[in-house]
């Protein structure tokens, strides 16, 4: 069984990004990423801070815009309009999830698709469907595919099952897996799927993006499968200083021994997501 080390593979992606930033800077361009966060969701603040920190390490200019929970929809839209028109900013992301009174979809549609480094704007979703490489691909599924490639996993003709159909992970993951070059045969499972464990047992490659700790148990996994655990869930743990620990959607201890390869949580998909956010930002700046 191989543990797919996302930290290590992400570090290689970041090294490439750093080189491209250097080249851009020698042409007088410093890539700029704006990160907008509305409200005080603690996990979102952790993600945003680590994105900003990684920008700093690569020489990417970052601007963190923290807005209070009571910010109105129109105020957020105005921030996005300003960033769309700001030449120092090449990439914009609005951290999800915003507070419930904010309409996230309207914000995404307002983003300049050329600055939509999360790949959520309809233009970029369309380009992904069309396999038009000029678009931005959502960072998490892009990272998962890269992990599979780097680990030398045979995807062509493989049966892949993706659990989850979100716009952030499940759907783009399914599109990438079925795309030319990857060539998997893809099943997308979700909360209404019947006989879920049996469907998952067909998978040579099983991707879990559900948001439920330890949901994928050993009976979901066929011997020799490759398991990609996208989930990041906080579970209470009084033995930890911060009072919780992070676990995936996969019951790692019972699933790992059955696998050909598996991603750990943390240290699997998470670092890949940030690495491809940086890669998309460099691309947005012309790198
Ligand atoms: P989401 O809530 O938008 O989607 C969850 C999906 O799971 C839904 O499509 C739903 O149909 C499916 N689902 C829910 N219950 C189910 C059930 N009982 N059986 C089968 N399917 C079920 O979540 P999301 O944004 O796609 O995120 C999923 C997980 O991935 C979360 O834990 C999130 O924190 C994590 N995530 C991690 C990264 C990363 O960088 N590693 C990035 C994004 C999301």
Short mmCIF file of C-alpha atoms and ligand atoms in Angstrom, two decimals, residues 47 140 163-166 168-170 189-191 196 209-212 215 230-233 249 269-270 273, ligand 1:
data_model
loop_
_atom_site.label_atom_id
_atom_site.label_comp_id
_atom_site.label_asym_id
_atom_site.label_seq_id
_atom_site.Cartn_x
_atom_site.Cartn_y
_atom_site.Cartn_z
CA UNK A 47 -7.60 28.29 4.68
CA UNK A 140 -9.02 20.50 -5.68
CA UNK A 163 -18.93 10.25 -4.28
CA UNK A 164 -20.30 13.80 -4.26
CA UNK A 165 -21.60 16.08 -7.02
CA UNK A 166 -20.65 19.56 -5.80
CA UNK A 168 -16.28 22.59 -6.21
CA UNK A 169 -15.19 18.95 -6.17
CA UNK A 170 -17.49 16.16 -7.36
CA UNK A 189 -22.62 8.80 -6.71
CA UNK A 190 -24.48 11.13 -4.35
CA UNK A 191 -26.90 11.24 -1.46
CA UNK A 196 -23.76 2.99 -2.51
CA UNK A 209 -15.95 14.21 -1.48
CA UNK A 210 -18.87 14.03 0.90
CA UNK A 211 -18.07 16.01 4.04
CA UNK A 212 -18.86 13.21 6.51
CA UNK A 215 -18.15 7.69 5.88
CA UNK A 230 -11.03 14.85 -0.38
CA UNK A 231 -12.91 15.29 2.90
CA UNK A 232 -11.66 17.65 5.56
CA UNK A 233 -13.77 17.35 8.68
CA UNK A 249 -14.39 11.11 4.58
CA UNK A 269 -5.45 16.45 -1.18
CA UNK A 270 -5.37 19.60 0.99
CA UNK A 273 -5.51 22.43 -3.56
P1 LIG B 1 -20.82 19.54 -0.50
O1 LIG B 1 -21.53 19.50 0.82
O2 LIG B 1 -21.06 20.66 -1.44
O3 LIG B 1 -21.15 18.19 -1.29
C1 LIG B 1 -21.20 16.97 -0.65
C2 LIG B 1 -21.68 15.91 -1.63
O4 LIG B 1 -21.74 14.69 -0.94
C3 LIG B 1 -23.06 16.19 -2.20
O5 LIG B 1 -22.99 16.22 -3.61
C4 LIG B 1 -23.93 15.04 -1.72
O6 LIG B 1 -24.79 14.52 -2.72
C5 LIG B 1 -22.92 14.00 -1.31
N1 LIG B 1 -23.43 13.27 -0.16
C6 LIG B 1 -23.86 13.77 1.04
N2 LIG B 1 -24.29 12.79 1.82
C7 LIG B 1 -24.15 11.65 1.12
C8 LIG B 1 -24.45 10.30 1.40
N3 LIG B 1 -24.98 9.93 2.57
N4 LIG B 1 -24.16 9.38 0.47
C9 LIG B 1 -23.63 9.75 -0.73
N5 LIG B 1 -23.32 11.01 -1.05
C10 LIG B 1 -23.58 11.95 -0.13
O7 LIG B 1 -19.28 19.38 -0.15
P2 LIG B 1 -17.95 19.72 -1.01
O8 LIG B 1 -17.73 21.17 -1.06
O9 LIG B 1 -17.94 18.93 -2.26
O10 LIG B 1 -16.86 19.12 -0.01
C11 LIG B 1 -16.82 17.74 0.32
C12 LIG B 1 -15.74 17.50 1.35
O11 LIG B 1 -14.49 17.87 0.77
C13 LIG B 1 -15.86 18.34 2.62
O12 LIG B 1 -15.34 17.59 3.72
C14 LIG B 1 -14.94 19.51 2.36
O13 LIG B 1 -14.44 20.08 3.55
C15 LIG B 1 -13.86 18.83 1.59
N6 LIG B 1 -13.10 19.72 0.70
C16 LIG B 1 -11.76 19.57 0.77
C17 LIG B 1 -10.96 20.32 -0.07
C18 LIG B 1 -9.49 20.10 -0.01
O14 LIG B 1 -8.72 20.97 -0.37
N7 LIG B 1 -9.04 18.91 0.40
C19 LIG B 1 -11.52 21.25 -0.95
C20 LIG B 1 -12.91 21.36 -1.01
C21 LIG B 1 -13.68 20.57 -0.17
#
